[in-house]
């Protein structure tokens, strides 16, 4: 089929890459041992510190986010160490499985995949661990499979109330540069990030932001590490270089993406995501469909997971939307496969892109025969146009 106009890439990452970033990437590759590279290397590390909101070290890997998960674990922990993790969804489950494969003992707290991490549970578990056997608490800030955001400062406060020395490791792969996140102020020890979501880049870069405590832990940690070792990266970063061949052209893109985020202002980036997410949720409610996320304080601002009525296949909706309107929506993952579809509204994304997206979903629901009320797009438009009161009276 001939395709006209832009594909709508509304999965929750990889996200749409801005033309400016594409043009920045589209440059001749430079000598990664030369002076121009040093300038680029220093600029992107400094810029990522501002994005993570820290003055501490940031390590950039040429990998998908999974690599930065592994780096967070192998640099801070030793074989047989106990860690505490929460089954908030598919990605938390994968990270916990990786920890087990690496030889860690994981206390994996089950949830219903519809709620965030419960800080009271963190506190109770750590209070019960009088011998301080638990070495780290692993939290996925924004669970991309469920569209539920956990409250990282509340988890930090719970650890502090328990006076427990465990490290706090946080995955921000689908929240960084879209949902408020402050590595230093929130007392996180290792933050894990990826390039392909809020940072508006193609996949291929991942990040660790480190605390002083994480650095100290890395001196004692005994899990085997080679490629993912922070130390050679940190030593080289002083000079702007990498110990191996970096993803040069993605770093050109990263420099441009950081510039764009800072032109808009990080707080405005967060506010834009919050506004677009609220408009999306209003559309879902107007359709009389259910959000997978049940806790209003934990609704994600980077994506929305829509739960279909029993007996209706979410992938059939996705398929019809792709076939008829050339738009990709996120599939249900793990336990919610076939039950939910996910609307990505993060990264390089604005109000009219959202209205197009919601229009495609509303038409797709009708074509797939999913029972719903019309008017989701109207509800979103009323909200975005500031006509909230009229919407409430409707
Ligand atoms: C929250 C979260 N963590 C981890 C990952 C894994 O990252 P990657 O696929 O880049 O390896 C993803 C990917 O979507 C994610 O959304």
GROMACS .gro file of C-alpha atoms and ligand atoms in nm:
model
  410
    1UNK     CA    1   0.000   0.000   0.000
    2UNK     CA    2   0.129   0.345  -0.086
    3UNK     CA    3   0.169   0.552   0.227
    4UNK     CA    4   0.112   0.925   0.216
    5UNK     CA    5   0.211   1.162   0.495
    6UNK     CA    6   0.398   1.074   0.811
    7UNK     CA    7   0.357   0.748   0.994
    8UNK     CA    8   0.214   0.808   1.344
    9UNK     CA    9   0.458   0.637   1.580
   10UNK     CA   10   0.250   0.642   1.897
   11UNK     CA   11   0.409   0.354   2.080
   12UNK     CA   12   0.561   0.455   2.414
   13UNK     CA   13   0.908   0.451   2.266
   14UNK     CA   14   1.095   0.460   2.044
   15UNK     CA   15   0.932   0.798   1.984
   16UNK     CA   16   0.921   1.043   1.695
   17UNK     CA   17   1.266   1.189   1.630
   18UNK     CA   18   1.258   1.567   1.562
   19UNK     CA   19   1.386   1.683   1.222
   20UNK     CA   20   1.651   1.891   1.402
   21UNK     CA   21   1.784   1.578   1.573
   22UNK     CA   22   1.777   1.379   1.249
   23UNK     CA   23   1.976   1.655   1.079
   24UNK     CA   24   2.223   1.664   1.366
   25UNK     CA   25   2.280   1.288   1.333
   26UNK     CA   26   2.318   1.319   0.955
   27UNK     CA   27   2.680   1.440   0.966
   28UNK     CA   28   3.007   1.281   0.861
   29UNK     CA   29   3.135   1.061   1.144
   30UNK     CA   30   3.437   1.218   1.316
   31UNK     CA   31   3.754   1.077   1.472
   32UNK     CA   32   3.649   0.964   1.820
   33UNK     CA   33   4.009   1.024   1.941
   34UNK     CA   34   4.026   1.376   1.795
   35UNK     CA   35   3.972   1.721   1.952
   36UNK     CA   36   3.624   1.775   1.804
   37UNK     CA   37   3.504   1.457   1.969
   38UNK     CA   38   3.639   1.564   2.308
   39UNK     CA   39   3.423   1.875   2.288
   40UNK     CA   40   3.116   1.669   2.195
   41UNK     CA   41   3.183   1.413   2.471
   42UNK     CA   42   3.216   1.680   2.738
   43UNK     CA   43   2.905   1.864   2.614
   44UNK     CA   44   2.676   1.559   2.620
   45UNK     CA   45   2.793   1.440   2.962
   46UNK     CA   46   2.744   1.792   3.105
   47UNK     CA   47   2.405   1.816   2.934
   48UNK     CA   48   2.288   1.479   3.064
   49UNK     CA   49   2.381   1.587   3.417
   50UNK     CA   50   2.137   1.875   3.373
   51UNK     CA   51   1.870   1.640   3.238
   52UNK     CA   52   1.915   1.398   3.531
   53UNK     CA   53   1.936   1.705   3.760
   54UNK     CA   54   2.262   1.605   3.922
   55UNK     CA   55   2.618   1.734   3.944
   56UNK     CA   56   2.749   1.380   3.995
   57UNK     CA   57   2.889   1.150   3.728
   58UNK     CA   58   2.687   1.032   3.428
   59UNK     CA   59   2.799   0.736   3.215
   60UNK     CA   60   2.678   0.698   2.855
   61UNK     CA   61   2.674   0.351   2.698
   62UNK     CA   62   2.620   0.263   2.332
   63UNK     CA   63   2.338   0.020   2.413
   64UNK     CA   64   1.967  -0.008   2.463
   65UNK     CA   65   1.831   0.056   2.813
   66UNK     CA   66   1.878  -0.307   2.914
   67UNK     CA   67   2.255  -0.253   2.908
   68UNK     CA   68   2.225   0.033   3.157
   69UNK     CA   69   2.012  -0.194   3.382
   70UNK     CA   70   2.296  -0.445   3.381
   71UNK     CA   71   2.555  -0.175   3.446
   72UNK     CA   72   2.357  -0.050   3.748
   73UNK     CA   73   2.359  -0.399   3.900
   74UNK     CA   74   2.709  -0.525   3.818
   75UNK     CA   75   2.881  -0.208   3.932
   76UNK     CA   76   2.718  -0.192   4.274
   77UNK     CA   77   2.647  -0.548   4.390
   78UNK     CA   78   2.820  -0.879   4.466
   79UNK     CA   79   2.718  -1.240   4.397
   80UNK     CA   80   2.449  -1.356   4.639
   81UNK     CA   81   2.352  -1.003   4.748
   82UNK     CA   82   1.984  -0.963   4.834
   83UNK     CA   83   1.785  -0.691   4.656
   84UNK     CA   84   1.425  -0.574   4.693
   85UNK     CA   85   1.216  -0.527   4.377
   86UNK     CA   86   0.846  -0.471   4.299
   87UNK     CA   87   0.646  -0.642   4.030
   88UNK     CA   88   0.487  -0.326   3.898
   89UNK     CA   89   0.471  -0.474   3.546
   90UNK     CA   90   0.661  -0.628   3.258
   91UNK     CA   91   0.976  -0.416   3.282
   92UNK     CA   92   1.013  -0.458   3.657
   93UNK     CA   93   0.974  -0.833   3.594
   94UNK     CA   94   1.249  -0.829   3.331
   95UNK     CA   95   1.486  -0.629   3.551
   96UNK     CA   96   1.425  -0.871   3.839
   97UNK     CA   97   1.491  -1.166   3.604
   98UNK     CA   98   1.820  -1.009   3.501
   99UNK     CA   99   1.919  -0.963   3.866
  100UNK     CA  100   1.850  -1.331   3.928
  101UNK     CA  101   2.052  -1.435   3.623
  102UNK     CA  102   2.342  -1.231   3.755
  103UNK     CA  103   2.335  -1.431   4.079
  104UNK     CA  104   2.148  -1.189   4.305
  105UNK     CA  105   1.877  -1.298   4.549
  106UNK     CA  106   1.564  -1.098   4.467
  107UNK     CA  107   1.275  -1.035   4.707
  108UNK     CA  108   1.014  -0.967   4.438
  109UNK     CA  109   0.700  -0.811   4.583
  110UNK     CA  110   0.391  -0.893   4.372
  111UNK     CA  111   0.137  -0.627   4.270
  112UNK     CA  112  -0.171  -0.635   4.048
  113UNK     CA  113   0.005  -0.446   3.763
  114UNK     CA  114  -0.234  -0.155   3.825
  115UNK     CA  115  -0.064   0.024   4.114
  116UNK     CA  116   0.271   0.189   4.189
  117UNK     CA  117   0.532   0.071   4.438
  118UNK     CA  118   0.388   0.101   4.788
  119UNK     CA  119   0.634   0.304   5.003
  120UNK     CA  120   0.482   0.151   5.321
  121UNK     CA  121   0.580  -0.194   5.189
  122UNK     CA  122   0.935  -0.068   5.124
  123UNK     CA  123   0.954   0.063   5.479
  124UNK     CA  124   0.809  -0.255   5.634
  125UNK     CA  125   1.047  -0.482   5.441
  126UNK     CA  126   1.350  -0.271   5.529
  127UNK     CA  127   1.244  -0.240   5.893
  128UNK     CA  128   1.223  -0.618   5.909
  129UNK     CA  129   1.577  -0.646   5.769
  130UNK     CA  130   1.758  -0.565   6.093
  131UNK     CA  131   2.083  -0.723   5.970
  132UNK     CA  132   2.085  -0.502   5.658
  133UNK     CA  133   2.109  -0.798   5.425
  134UNK     CA  134   1.919  -0.611   5.153
  135UNK     CA  135   2.177  -0.420   4.952
  136UNK     CA  136   1.956  -0.240   4.701
  137UNK     CA  137   1.597  -0.138   4.628
  138UNK     CA  138   1.509  -0.150   4.258
  139UNK     CA  139   1.224   0.070   4.133
  140UNK     CA  140   1.089   0.130   3.783
  141UNK     CA  141   0.983   0.497   3.797
  142UNK     CA  142   0.741   0.477   3.505
  143UNK     CA  143   0.625   0.122   3.428
  144UNK     CA  144   0.584   0.134   3.051
  145UNK     CA  145   0.373  -0.182   3.039
  146UNK     CA  146   0.103  -0.045   3.273
  147UNK     CA  147   0.131   0.336   3.250
  148UNK     CA  148   0.176   0.362   3.625
  149UNK     CA  149   0.434   0.601   3.778
  150UNK     CA  150   0.583   0.527   4.119
  151UNK     CA  151   0.664   0.801   4.370
  152UNK     CA  152   1.044   0.792   4.395
  153UNK     CA  153   1.076   1.059   4.669
  154UNK     CA  154   0.825   0.859   4.879
  155UNK     CA  155   1.035   0.543   4.831
  156UNK     CA  156   1.346   0.739   4.932
  157UNK     CA  157   1.166   0.869   5.242
  158UNK     CA  158   1.062   0.513   5.331
  159UNK     CA  159   1.424   0.392   5.307
  160UNK     CA  160   1.535   0.684   5.523
  161UNK     CA  161   1.263   0.626   5.782
  162UNK     CA  162   1.380   0.266   5.812
  163UNK     CA  163   1.738   0.401   5.853
  164UNK     CA  164   1.843   0.137   5.605
  165UNK     CA  165   2.167   0.164   5.402
  166UNK     CA  166   2.033  -0.007   5.085
  167UNK     CA  167   2.113   0.163   4.757
  168UNK     CA  168   1.821   0.304   4.557
  169UNK     CA  169   1.836   0.202   4.188
  170UNK     CA  170   1.574   0.362   3.961
  171UNK     CA  171   1.478   0.292   3.599
  172UNK     CA  172   1.369   0.615   3.424
  173UNK     CA  173   1.373   0.474   3.072
  174UNK     CA  174   1.020   0.596   2.995
  175UNK     CA  175   1.013   0.898   3.227
  176UNK     CA  176   1.342   1.081   3.175
  177UNK     CA  177   1.281   1.417   3.002
  178UNK     CA  178   0.905   1.368   3.012
  179UNK     CA  179   0.801   1.319   3.377
  180UNK     CA  180   0.964   1.520   3.658
  181UNK     CA  181   1.275   1.343   3.782
  182UNK     CA  182   1.555   1.472   4.006
  183UNK     CA  183   1.840   1.228   4.058
  184UNK     CA  184   2.028   1.426   4.324
  185UNK     CA  185   1.744   1.595   4.513
  186UNK     CA  186   1.556   1.266   4.535
  187UNK     CA  187   1.857   1.081   4.675
  188UNK     CA  188   1.879   0.816   4.405
  189UNK     CA  189   2.202   0.616   4.387
  190UNK     CA  190   2.186   0.488   4.029
  191UNK     CA  191   1.942   0.618   3.770
  192UNK     CA  192   1.903   0.418   3.450
  193UNK     CA  193   1.796   0.597   3.130
  194UNK     CA  194   1.761   0.531   2.757
  195UNK     CA  195   1.774   0.749   2.446
  196UNK     CA  196   1.462   0.644   2.258
  197UNK     CA  197   1.178   0.797   2.461
  198UNK     CA  198   1.169   1.140   2.627
  199UNK     CA  199   1.512   1.222   2.487
  200UNK     CA  200   1.365   1.207   2.133
  201UNK     CA  201   1.653   1.006   1.988
  202UNK     CA  202   1.664   0.674   1.805
  203UNK     CA  203   1.738   0.370   2.024
  204UNK     CA  204   2.104   0.302   2.094
  205UNK     CA  205   2.221   0.508   2.391
  206UNK     CA  206   2.173   0.432   2.758
  207UNK     CA  207   2.273   0.612   3.075
  208UNK     CA  208   2.364   0.567   3.439
  209UNK     CA  209   2.363   0.869   3.673
  210UNK     CA  210   2.555   0.791   3.992
  211UNK     CA  211   2.563   0.909   4.351
  212UNK     CA  212   2.874   0.925   4.568
  213UNK     CA  213   2.740   0.625   4.757
  214UNK     CA  214   2.701   0.427   4.433
  215UNK     CA  215   3.059   0.512   4.339
  216UNK     CA  216   3.180   0.391   4.678
  217UNK     CA  217   2.977   0.070   4.636
  218UNK     CA  218   3.137   0.013   4.296
  219UNK     CA  219   3.479  -0.006   4.465
  220UNK     CA  220   3.360  -0.303   4.677
  221UNK     CA  221   3.119  -0.474   4.433
  222UNK     CA  222   3.228  -0.819   4.315
  223UNK     CA  223   2.987  -0.910   4.035
  224UNK     CA  224   3.195  -0.973   3.720
  225UNK     CA  225   3.197  -0.670   3.491
  226UNK     CA  226   3.396  -0.581   3.186
  227UNK     CA  227   3.219  -0.384   2.914
  228UNK     CA  228   2.977  -0.234   3.166
  229UNK     CA  229   3.246  -0.126   3.415
  230UNK     CA  230   3.198   0.239   3.515
  231UNK     CA  231   3.562   0.298   3.609
  232UNK     CA  232   3.725   0.319   3.262
  233UNK     CA  233   3.428   0.522   3.141
  234UNK     CA  234   3.461   0.770   3.426
  235UNK     CA  235   3.836   0.799   3.383
  236UNK     CA  236   3.799   0.870   3.011
  237UNK     CA  237   3.500   1.104   3.057
  238UNK     CA  238   3.725   1.361   3.231
  239UNK     CA  239   3.884   1.420   2.895
  240UNK     CA  240   3.566   1.392   2.686
  241UNK     CA  241   3.662   1.054   2.543
  242UNK     CA  242   3.534   0.697   2.575
  243UNK     CA  243   3.740   0.382   2.643
  244UNK     CA  244   3.588   0.223   2.329
  245UNK     CA  245   3.428   0.348   2.007
  246UNK     CA  246   3.126   0.556   2.109
  247UNK     CA  247   2.803   0.592   1.905
  248UNK     CA  248   2.936   0.916   1.758
  249UNK     CA  249   2.639   1.015   1.543
  250UNK     CA  250   2.384   0.939   1.815
  251UNK     CA  251   2.587   1.170   2.038
  252UNK     CA  252   2.550   1.448   1.775
  253UNK     CA  253   2.177   1.384   1.805
  254UNK     CA  254   2.192   1.384   2.184
  255UNK     CA  255   2.364   1.723   2.188
  256UNK     CA  256   2.082   1.865   1.972
  257UNK     CA  257   1.809   1.696   2.178
  258UNK     CA  258   1.949   1.842   2.501
  259UNK     CA  259   1.955   2.185   2.335
  260UNK     CA  260   1.588   2.144   2.236
  261UNK     CA  261   1.488   2.033   2.587
  262UNK     CA  262   1.667   2.332   2.736
  263UNK     CA  263   1.518   2.577   2.487
  264UNK     CA  264   1.174   2.460   2.601
  265UNK     CA  265   1.284   2.434   2.965
  266UNK     CA  266   1.263   2.104   3.153
  267UNK     CA  267   0.973   2.223   3.369
  268UNK     CA  268   0.779   2.318   3.056
  269UNK     CA  269   0.861   1.977   2.906
  270UNK     CA  270   0.710   1.811   3.216
  271UNK     CA  271   0.405   2.042   3.204
  272UNK     CA  272   0.348   1.967   2.834
  273UNK     CA  273   0.355   1.594   2.902
  274UNK     CA  274   0.117   1.636   3.196
  275UNK     CA  275  -0.130   1.834   2.980
  276UNK     CA  276  -0.124   1.587   2.691
  277UNK     CA  277  -0.160   1.293   2.929
  278UNK     CA  278  -0.460   1.450   3.102
  279UNK     CA  279  -0.626   1.514   2.765
  280UNK     CA  280  -0.568   1.148   2.674
  281UNK     CA  281  -0.720   1.022   2.998
  282UNK     CA  282  -1.025   1.244   2.941
  283UNK     CA  283  -1.065   1.086   2.598
  284UNK     CA  284  -1.049   0.735   2.746
  285UNK     CA  285  -1.311   0.824   3.009
  286UNK     CA  286  -1.535   0.979   2.745
  287UNK     CA  287  -1.510   0.653   2.547
  288UNK     CA  288  -1.621   0.483   2.870
  289UNK     CA  289  -1.319   0.258   2.857
  290UNK     CA  290  -1.102   0.177   3.154
  291UNK     CA  291  -0.751   0.297   3.234
  292UNK     CA  292  -0.526   0.012   3.344
  293UNK     CA  293  -0.381   0.247   3.607
  294UNK     CA  294  -0.612   0.257   3.910
  295UNK     CA  295  -0.441   0.513   4.132
  296UNK     CA  296  -0.514   0.868   4.013
  297UNK     CA  297  -0.192   0.996   4.173
  298UNK     CA  298   0.011   0.742   3.975
  299UNK     CA  299  -0.126   0.790   3.622
  300UNK     CA  300   0.165   0.813   3.382
  301UNK     CA  301   0.223   1.134   3.190
  302UNK     CA  302   0.423   0.965   2.915
  303UNK     CA  303   0.177   0.698   2.807
  304UNK     CA  304  -0.174   0.570   2.870
  305UNK     CA  305  -0.270   0.201   2.885
  306UNK     CA  306  -0.632   0.139   2.782
  307UNK     CA  307  -0.802  -0.176   2.911
  308UNK     CA  308  -1.060  -0.323   2.675
  309UNK     CA  309  -1.387  -0.485   2.784
  310UNK     CA  310  -1.355  -0.863   2.830
  311UNK     CA  311  -1.371  -1.061   2.507
  312UNK     CA  312  -1.221  -0.782   2.297
  313UNK     CA  313  -0.870  -0.817   2.160
  314UNK     CA  314  -0.657  -0.505   2.203
  315UNK     CA  315  -0.422  -0.622   1.930
  316UNK     CA  316  -0.711  -0.632   1.683
  317UNK     CA  317  -0.767  -0.260   1.751
  318UNK     CA  318  -0.397  -0.193   1.702
  319UNK     CA  319  -0.399  -0.387   1.377
  320UNK     CA  320  -0.693  -0.200   1.228
  321UNK     CA  321  -0.543   0.135   1.331
  322UNK     CA  322  -0.215   0.040   1.164
  323UNK     CA  323  -0.379  -0.093   0.849
  324UNK     CA  324  -0.626   0.191   0.802
  325UNK     CA  325  -0.448   0.493   0.946
  326UNK     CA  326  -0.079   0.404   0.943
  327UNK     CA  327  -0.047   0.456   1.319
  328UNK     CA  328   0.144   0.227   1.554
  329UNK     CA  329   0.007   0.188   1.908
  330UNK     CA  330   0.184  -0.003   2.185
  331UNK     CA  331   0.094  -0.368   2.235
  332UNK     CA  332   0.003  -0.520   2.572
  333UNK     CA  333   0.304  -0.686   2.734
  334UNK     CA  334   0.332  -0.987   2.964
  335UNK     CA  335   0.026  -1.043   3.182
  336UNK     CA  336  -0.179  -0.779   3.001
  337UNK     CA  337  -0.103  -0.895   2.646
  338UNK     CA  338  -0.417  -0.872   2.431
  339UNK     CA  339  -0.603  -0.689   2.709
  340UNK     CA  340  -0.458  -0.341   2.673
  341UNK     CA  341  -0.321  -0.117   2.407
  342UNK     CA  342  -0.092   0.169   2.495
  343UNK     CA  343  -0.093   0.522   2.359
  344UNK     CA  344   0.250   0.683   2.371
  345UNK     CA  345   0.231   1.062   2.420
  346UNK     CA  346   0.590   1.142   2.503
  347UNK     CA  347   0.889   1.301   2.343
  348UNK     CA  348   0.857   1.527   2.039
  349UNK     CA  349   0.480   1.552   2.054
  350UNK     CA  350   0.223   1.832   2.055
  351UNK     CA  351  -0.148   1.896   2.086
  352UNK     CA  352  -0.245   1.844   1.723
  353UNK     CA  353  -0.038   1.526   1.704
  354UNK     CA  354  -0.235   1.407   2.007
  355UNK     CA  355  -0.570   1.494   1.847
  356UNK     CA  356  -0.467   1.300   1.534
  357UNK     CA  357  -0.361   1.010   1.752
  358UNK     CA  358  -0.686   1.006   1.949
  359UNK     CA  359  -0.884   1.041   1.625
  360UNK     CA  360  -0.711   0.730   1.493
  361UNK     CA  361  -0.788   0.542   1.816
  362UNK     CA  362  -1.154   0.648   1.816
  363UNK     CA  363  -1.201   0.538   1.455
  364UNK     CA  364  -1.011   0.216   1.527
  365UNK     CA  365  -1.239   0.133   1.822
  366UNK     CA  366  -1.542   0.170   1.596
  367UNK     CA  367  -1.389  -0.036   1.314
  368UNK     CA  368  -1.282  -0.313   1.553
  369UNK     CA  369  -1.633  -0.326   1.704
  370UNK     CA  370  -1.524  -0.234   2.057
  371UNK     CA  371  -1.823  -0.103   2.256
  372UNK     CA  372  -1.754   0.259   2.349
  373UNK     CA  373  -1.915   0.601   2.345
  374UNK     CA  374  -1.805   0.851   2.086
  375UNK     CA  375  -1.667   1.185   2.197
  376UNK     CA  376  -1.320   1.104   2.328
  377UNK     CA  377  -1.154   1.337   2.080
  378UNK     CA  378  -1.403   1.611   2.170
  379UNK     CA  379  -1.327   1.569   2.539
  380UNK     CA  380  -0.955   1.600   2.471
  381UNK     CA  381  -1.005   1.903   2.247
  382UNK     CA  382  -1.223   2.077   2.506
  383UNK     CA  383  -0.958   2.021   2.769
  384UNK     CA  384  -0.671   2.137   2.549
  385UNK     CA  385  -0.866   2.442   2.439
  386UNK     CA  386  -0.914   2.535   2.803
  387UNK     CA  387  -1.284   2.463   2.785
  388UNK     CA  388  -1.282   2.236   3.085
  389UNK     CA  389  -1.591   2.384   3.249
  390UNK     CA  390  -1.803   2.336   2.937
  391UNK     CA  391  -1.679   1.979   2.920
  392UNK     CA  392  -1.780   1.915   3.280
  393UNK     CA  393  -2.132   2.047   3.211
  394UNK     CA  394  -2.176   1.831   2.901
  395LIG     C1  395   1.068   0.109   3.182
  395LIG     C2  396   1.156   0.035   3.087
  395LIG     N1  397   1.263  -0.027   3.134
  395LIG     C3  398   1.346  -0.095   3.053
  395LIG     C4  399   1.324  -0.105   2.918
  395LIG     C5  400   1.418  -0.183   2.833
  395LIG     O1  401   1.490  -0.093   2.754
  395LIG     P1  402   1.550  -0.135   2.613
  395LIG     O2  403   1.439  -0.199   2.535
  395LIG     O3  404   1.595  -0.002   2.555
  395LIG     O4  405   1.663  -0.227   2.637
  395LIG     C6  406   1.213  -0.040   2.864
  395LIG     C7  407   1.184  -0.048   2.719
  395LIG     O5  408   1.082  -0.009   2.671
  395LIG     C8  409   1.127   0.031   2.950
  395LIG     O6  410   1.019   0.094   2.902
   0.00000   0.00000   0.00000
